[in-house]
Amino acid sequence: MADKERFPLCESCAERQGDQAEFSPARGEDCFICRGLTSRFPDIERSVVRRAKGYQFRTFSIGVIVPRGIQEREDQLRSDLKIRGRETIKTQLSRGISDMLRRQMKRKVDRQHPDITILVDLQRDALVVTAKSLFVYGRYTKPPGVSQRRELCERCKGRGCQECQSGYKKGVSVEEILEDRLGRILHSTKARFTWLGSEDPESTVFPPGRPFIAEVKDPRRREVPPRLAARTGRGMIRVTGLKVLRGKPTAIPSFTFRTRAFIQPESRIEGFPAGLAKAMKGAPIQFRNNKGKTVHKKVYSVKIGRRGAGLVADIKLDGGLPVKRLISGGSVSLSLAELLKTPLSCQRFDILRVWESGSFKFGKI
Ligand SMILES: [Zn+2]
Ligand SMILES: [Zn+2]
């Protein structure tokens, strides 16, 4: 028994060692193990709950880092006295916090995929709360003059200069506007987008719009409204069908779309060859993608007519087929220019409709 008296311990540290409470009692800094740390635990627990209340979450996990020396002294004491002890100082604190979050906020522990991760770093005296990314699905429509993605500033290539401040080209993009709007709704500052295809800045995207997925990082809220709208100065961007996906998608659906292309022929076209629409419909279209790989896709229907000196074509086709090159040719075959045997240029194309084929796949939750 005299052995134990060599270690003055505070009440909390003695209790952790088991029921042989025969250590010489100490207070605050005199405790051999914690040097007064455990007396701060109730305060720490309360401040964690205060911080957690700033987040919308159902599940959490807790990590604790204790100042250097504490765990070592507890290990040394246990090995000297040949006792196993009940728990470590780390588990004592994380249990205290868990109990409080469970009781006061009715939240549950999930060590695999928690909504929020709480790190209590007593070495650096920091409390870090991180929320699991939220994957949000929606469809956007846009007016001409708004680009889909934010583009890097040409002058500084994204490093940020006097002109751009941000590293990005001035002008409106769906990406920028949605990041801002979703950021306000979900209390986040960063989102990453995956688009089901793209169009030109000059294209109009009509309802029901083009699907996208946004990974919203470190969100304090986890619910979205079904729709939103934002003014751009050029017209509205609208999002519908907004919803939270159940996790990170591991596969996204392929898609087909209908476009309306406005075409300028180099010379006047007297008559359309018979069977033009038929020739293209269902024909395998071969083209080189940005990575230099040859890809095969399909066109499902073509309707072509005159419009002033130009042509207008409604085409239903596979996602990923470049509309402008499908018309003008060059690295895309069959093209409309090939069929009409005259050079064509596509001046603008709008997105009339996008269909998803297939569904999202998710990893294990
Ligand atoms: Zn102690
Ligand atoms: Zn710049």
XYZ file of C-alpha atoms and ligand atoms in Angstrom:
367
model
C 0.000 0.000 0.000
C 2.858 2.351 0.732
C 3.629 2.161 -2.951
C 0.460 3.974 -3.862
C 1.225 6.788 -1.493
C 4.166 7.684 -3.688
C 1.644 9.005 -6.196
C -0.440 11.984 -5.083
C -3.546 11.966 -7.258
C -6.600 14.137 -7.638
C -9.970 12.495 -7.061
C -10.684 12.124 -10.734
C -7.316 10.568 -11.580
C -7.492 8.187 -8.574
C -10.927 7.010 -9.653
C -9.610 6.090 -13.090
C -7.157 3.655 -11.542
C -9.846 1.383 -10.107
C -11.422 1.019 -6.707
C -8.166 0.719 -4.781
C -8.421 4.368 -3.884
C -5.459 4.473 -1.602
C -3.438 7.153 -3.295
C -2.517 10.191 -1.303
C -5.088 12.815 -2.183
C -3.924 15.879 -4.111
C -5.540 18.946 -5.556
C -5.003 20.790 -8.829
C -1.398 21.095 -9.903
C -0.219 18.662 -7.261
C -1.813 15.703 -9.030
C 0.970 13.431 -10.281
C -0.822 12.579 -13.537
C -2.939 15.486 -14.735
C -1.415 18.492 -12.925
C -4.885 19.960 -12.630
C -6.181 19.181 -16.123
C -9.186 17.117 -15.034
C -10.553 20.032 -13.041
C -11.046 21.787 -16.382
C -13.085 18.926 -17.856
C -16.551 20.272 -16.948
C -15.676 23.595 -18.620
C -14.359 21.819 -21.697
C -17.482 19.675 -21.927
C -19.681 22.746 -21.757
C -17.733 24.579 -24.455
C -17.939 21.558 -26.772
C -21.712 21.495 -26.387
C -21.858 25.234 -27.070
C -19.871 24.784 -30.293
C -21.853 21.716 -31.367
C -25.065 23.713 -31.062
C -23.849 25.758 -34.045
C -24.162 22.625 -36.218
C -27.074 20.647 -37.532
C -26.126 16.997 -36.994
C -27.414 13.644 -35.872
C -24.189 11.785 -35.232
C -20.760 12.729 -33.960
C -17.365 11.358 -33.040
C -14.824 12.748 -30.616
C -11.054 12.813 -30.684
C -8.947 13.974 -27.751
C -5.281 14.951 -27.678
C -3.868 15.392 -24.168
C -0.762 17.453 -23.364
C 2.523 15.605 -23.575
C 3.517 13.756 -20.417
C 0.068 13.021 -19.042
C -0.527 9.684 -20.728
C 3.103 8.716 -20.088
C 2.801 9.413 -16.335
C -0.414 7.429 -16.132
C 1.241 4.507 -17.974
C 4.267 4.695 -15.687
C 2.090 4.660 -12.551
C 0.132 1.653 -13.796
C 3.201 -0.314 -14.727
C 4.941 0.511 -11.410
C 1.890 -0.586 -9.416
C 1.006 -3.430 -11.781
C -2.597 -2.263 -12.170
C -4.692 -2.080 -15.336
C -6.851 0.894 -14.439
C -10.380 1.568 -15.641
C -9.879 3.899 -18.546
C -7.423 6.457 -19.882
C -7.667 10.174 -19.339
C -8.585 10.502 -23.037
C -11.501 8.104 -22.811
C -12.620 9.773 -19.590
C -12.921 13.136 -21.316
C -14.479 11.841 -24.524
C -16.988 9.811 -22.521
C -17.894 12.941 -20.531
C -18.452 14.918 -23.727
C -20.413 12.087 -25.376
C -22.684 11.765 -22.346
C -23.385 15.457 -22.423
C -24.151 15.542 -26.180
C -26.381 12.509 -25.777
C -28.256 13.870 -22.810
C -28.557 17.529 -23.743
C -28.842 17.281 -27.526
C -30.009 13.667 -28.029
C -27.228 13.002 -30.555
C -25.539 9.661 -31.199
C -21.941 8.506 -31.550
C -20.919 7.173 -34.978
C -17.235 6.405 -35.317
C -17.396 5.444 -39.013
C -19.281 8.257 -40.760
C -20.259 10.927 -38.238
C -21.980 14.130 -39.366
C -19.505 16.093 -37.265
C -16.068 15.283 -35.905
C -15.017 17.054 -32.739
C -11.319 17.304 -31.943
C -10.393 18.500 -28.472
C -6.696 19.311 -28.709
C -5.505 20.077 -25.191
C -1.892 20.121 -26.333
C -2.594 23.234 -28.410
C -5.644 24.335 -26.479
C -7.833 24.154 -29.580
C -11.315 22.863 -30.281
C -11.854 21.902 -33.915
C -15.261 20.872 -35.270
C -15.487 19.559 -38.837
C -18.683 18.580 -40.609
C -18.890 15.783 -43.143
C -19.336 17.004 -46.727
C -22.908 17.184 -47.939
C -23.678 16.006 -51.479
C -26.471 18.022 -53.029
C -28.244 17.290 -56.314
C -30.184 19.754 -58.426
C -30.921 20.996 -61.958
C -30.108 24.499 -63.120
C -31.405 26.695 -65.903
C -29.520 29.765 -67.065
C -29.731 32.719 -69.457
C -27.169 33.475 -72.181
C -24.087 35.357 -71.015
C -23.510 33.262 -67.904
C -20.856 30.578 -68.018
C -21.284 27.258 -66.291
C -17.900 27.204 -64.590
C -15.813 29.879 -63.063
C -12.800 30.437 -65.298
C -9.277 31.267 -64.222
C -8.076 34.833 -64.775
C -6.030 34.902 -67.977
C -3.589 37.445 -66.626
C -2.489 35.646 -63.469
C -3.661 32.090 -64.255
C -5.389 31.836 -60.911
C -2.702 33.162 -58.598
C -4.674 36.356 -58.019
C -3.687 39.775 -59.349
C -4.721 43.430 -59.045
C -7.240 43.048 -61.830
C -9.129 39.989 -60.649
C -8.421 39.936 -56.888
C -9.715 36.381 -56.740
C -7.709 34.531 -59.391
C -10.879 34.080 -61.419
C -12.097 35.864 -64.526
C -14.671 38.577 -63.878
C -18.194 37.729 -64.984
C -20.970 35.571 -63.736
C -20.931 31.797 -63.565
C -23.439 29.249 -62.372
C -20.664 27.737 -60.257
C -19.909 30.946 -58.416
C -23.535 31.829 -57.827
C -24.478 28.368 -56.623
C -21.447 28.142 -54.348
C -22.495 31.408 -52.785
C -26.181 30.510 -52.450
C -25.599 26.996 -51.160
C -22.944 28.435 -48.869
C -25.447 30.789 -47.262
C -28.082 28.094 -46.892
C -25.734 25.447 -45.519
C -23.261 27.773 -43.779
C -20.281 26.617 -45.775
C -17.596 28.485 -47.696
C -16.585 25.890 -50.235
C -18.321 23.653 -52.748
C -17.065 21.452 -55.584
C -19.282 20.786 -58.574
C -19.786 17.851 -60.911
C -21.904 18.697 -63.944
C -23.775 16.301 -66.196
C -22.316 17.848 -69.334
C -21.745 21.468 -70.210
C -22.684 24.172 -72.675
C -21.337 27.522 -73.852
C -21.659 30.784 -71.944
C -23.958 31.994 -74.743
C -26.257 28.956 -74.468
C -29.604 29.143 -72.753
C -30.350 26.126 -70.570
C -34.106 25.609 -70.493
C -36.188 23.878 -67.835
C -36.098 21.317 -66.381
C -32.399 22.175 -66.534
C -29.055 20.474 -66.390
C -28.299 18.160 -63.452
C -25.337 18.770 -61.179
C -23.953 17.534 -57.897
C -22.324 19.857 -55.406
C -20.056 18.603 -52.668
C -20.595 21.207 -49.977
C -17.646 21.207 -47.603
C -17.833 21.598 -43.847
C -21.524 22.635 -43.761
C -23.125 23.751 -40.511
C -26.572 22.989 -41.856
C -27.633 19.768 -43.574
C -30.964 20.646 -45.216
C -31.727 22.359 -48.531
C -34.915 23.937 -49.885
C -36.356 22.209 -53.014
C -35.591 25.191 -55.256
C -33.736 28.443 -55.424
C -33.341 31.378 -57.792
C -30.672 34.024 -58.196
C -30.513 37.210 -60.211
C -27.412 37.552 -62.374
C -27.859 40.892 -64.123
C -28.392 38.899 -67.322
C -31.456 36.989 -66.199
C -32.193 34.424 -63.569
C -30.413 31.245 -62.658
C -32.925 28.815 -61.239
C -32.369 25.512 -59.515
C -35.093 22.920 -59.022
C -35.211 19.386 -57.670
C -32.662 20.322 -55.034
C -32.074 17.497 -52.564
C -29.438 16.029 -50.291
C -27.996 12.745 -51.591
C -27.512 9.979 -49.066
C -23.742 9.988 -49.452
C -20.884 10.465 -51.826
C -21.857 9.138 -55.266
C -19.377 6.579 -56.597
C -20.998 6.600 -60.039
C -23.131 9.239 -61.702
C -25.737 8.538 -64.411
C -24.970 8.908 -68.098
C -27.323 11.188 -69.987
C -28.810 12.205 -73.316
C -29.941 15.682 -74.253
C -31.856 17.693 -76.815
C -30.238 20.792 -78.229
C -31.286 23.507 -80.663
C -28.384 24.656 -82.811
C -28.262 27.820 -84.889
C -26.128 27.183 -87.956
C -24.495 29.393 -90.554
C -23.687 27.618 -93.838
C -20.747 28.960 -95.852
C -22.828 29.014 -99.017
C -26.539 28.899 -99.630
C -28.031 25.444 -99.383
C -30.546 24.828 -102.154
C -32.233 21.719 -100.847
C -31.655 19.221 -98.081
C -30.588 15.795 -99.328
C -33.367 13.281 -98.941
C -32.987 11.056 -95.931
C -30.617 13.416 -94.122
C -32.316 13.008 -90.793
C -32.443 9.248 -91.305
C -28.754 9.069 -92.158
C -27.817 10.631 -88.861
C -30.397 8.972 -86.671
C -28.914 6.032 -84.872
C -25.623 6.347 -86.747
C -22.497 5.782 -84.680
C -20.685 9.050 -84.307
C -16.984 8.858 -83.711
C -14.956 11.661 -82.229
C -11.825 12.478 -80.297
C -12.349 13.753 -76.801
C -10.117 16.259 -74.962
C -7.826 13.474 -73.860
C -7.239 12.396 -77.467
C -9.227 9.198 -77.018
C -11.614 8.041 -79.743
C -15.159 7.783 -78.431
C -18.330 6.412 -80.034
C -21.692 8.038 -79.344
C -25.130 8.233 -80.888
C -27.525 10.772 -82.335
C -31.135 9.804 -81.784
C -33.022 12.316 -83.907
C -32.412 15.344 -86.094
C -34.913 17.928 -87.292
C -33.568 20.609 -89.549
C -35.136 23.727 -91.023
C -34.311 27.138 -92.409
C -34.190 30.331 -90.457
C -33.382 33.398 -92.541
C -30.115 32.710 -94.284
C -29.210 30.109 -91.733
C -30.379 26.766 -90.466
C -31.759 25.600 -87.191
C -31.425 21.999 -86.081
C -33.069 20.207 -83.162
C -30.927 17.230 -82.248
C -31.290 14.572 -79.579
C -27.950 13.017 -78.765
C -25.739 11.282 -76.228
C -24.187 13.281 -73.416
C -20.555 14.109 -74.087
C -20.986 14.652 -77.838
C -19.654 18.136 -78.701
C -22.538 19.943 -80.424
C -20.482 22.474 -82.358
C -18.165 19.862 -83.799
C -21.047 17.528 -84.591
C -22.236 20.277 -86.918
C -18.995 21.601 -88.368
C -17.125 18.278 -88.493
C -13.392 18.074 -87.901
C -12.505 15.248 -85.525
C -16.216 14.294 -85.428
C -17.685 11.919 -88.029
C -20.480 11.688 -89.088
C -21.095 15.443 -89.024
C -23.852 17.581 -90.453
C -21.328 19.403 -92.682
C -20.294 16.027 -94.108
C -23.891 15.126 -94.919
C -24.719 18.505 -96.444
C -21.357 18.542 -98.268
C -20.738 22.163 -97.322
C -18.801 23.907 -94.540
C -21.057 24.852 -91.630
C -20.447 26.732 -88.443
C -22.552 26.481 -85.328
C -23.158 29.949 -83.969
C -24.951 29.054 -80.815
C -26.745 26.135 -79.262
C -29.290 25.965 -76.470
C -30.036 23.088 -74.161
C -33.698 22.143 -74.410
C -33.710 19.115 -72.179
C -31.397 16.691 -70.376
C -32.399 13.109 -69.539
C -30.522 11.013 -67.051
C -30.172 7.361 -68.013
C -29.296 5.156 -65.106
C -29.023 6.195 -61.517
C -26.538 7.220 -58.883
C -24.504 4.647 -57.062
C -23.257 5.159 -53.570
C -20.509 3.570 -51.556
C -21.208 1.772 -48.302
C -22.552 4.035 -45.621
Zn -5.461 14.416 -11.745
Zn -5.790 37.683 -62.094
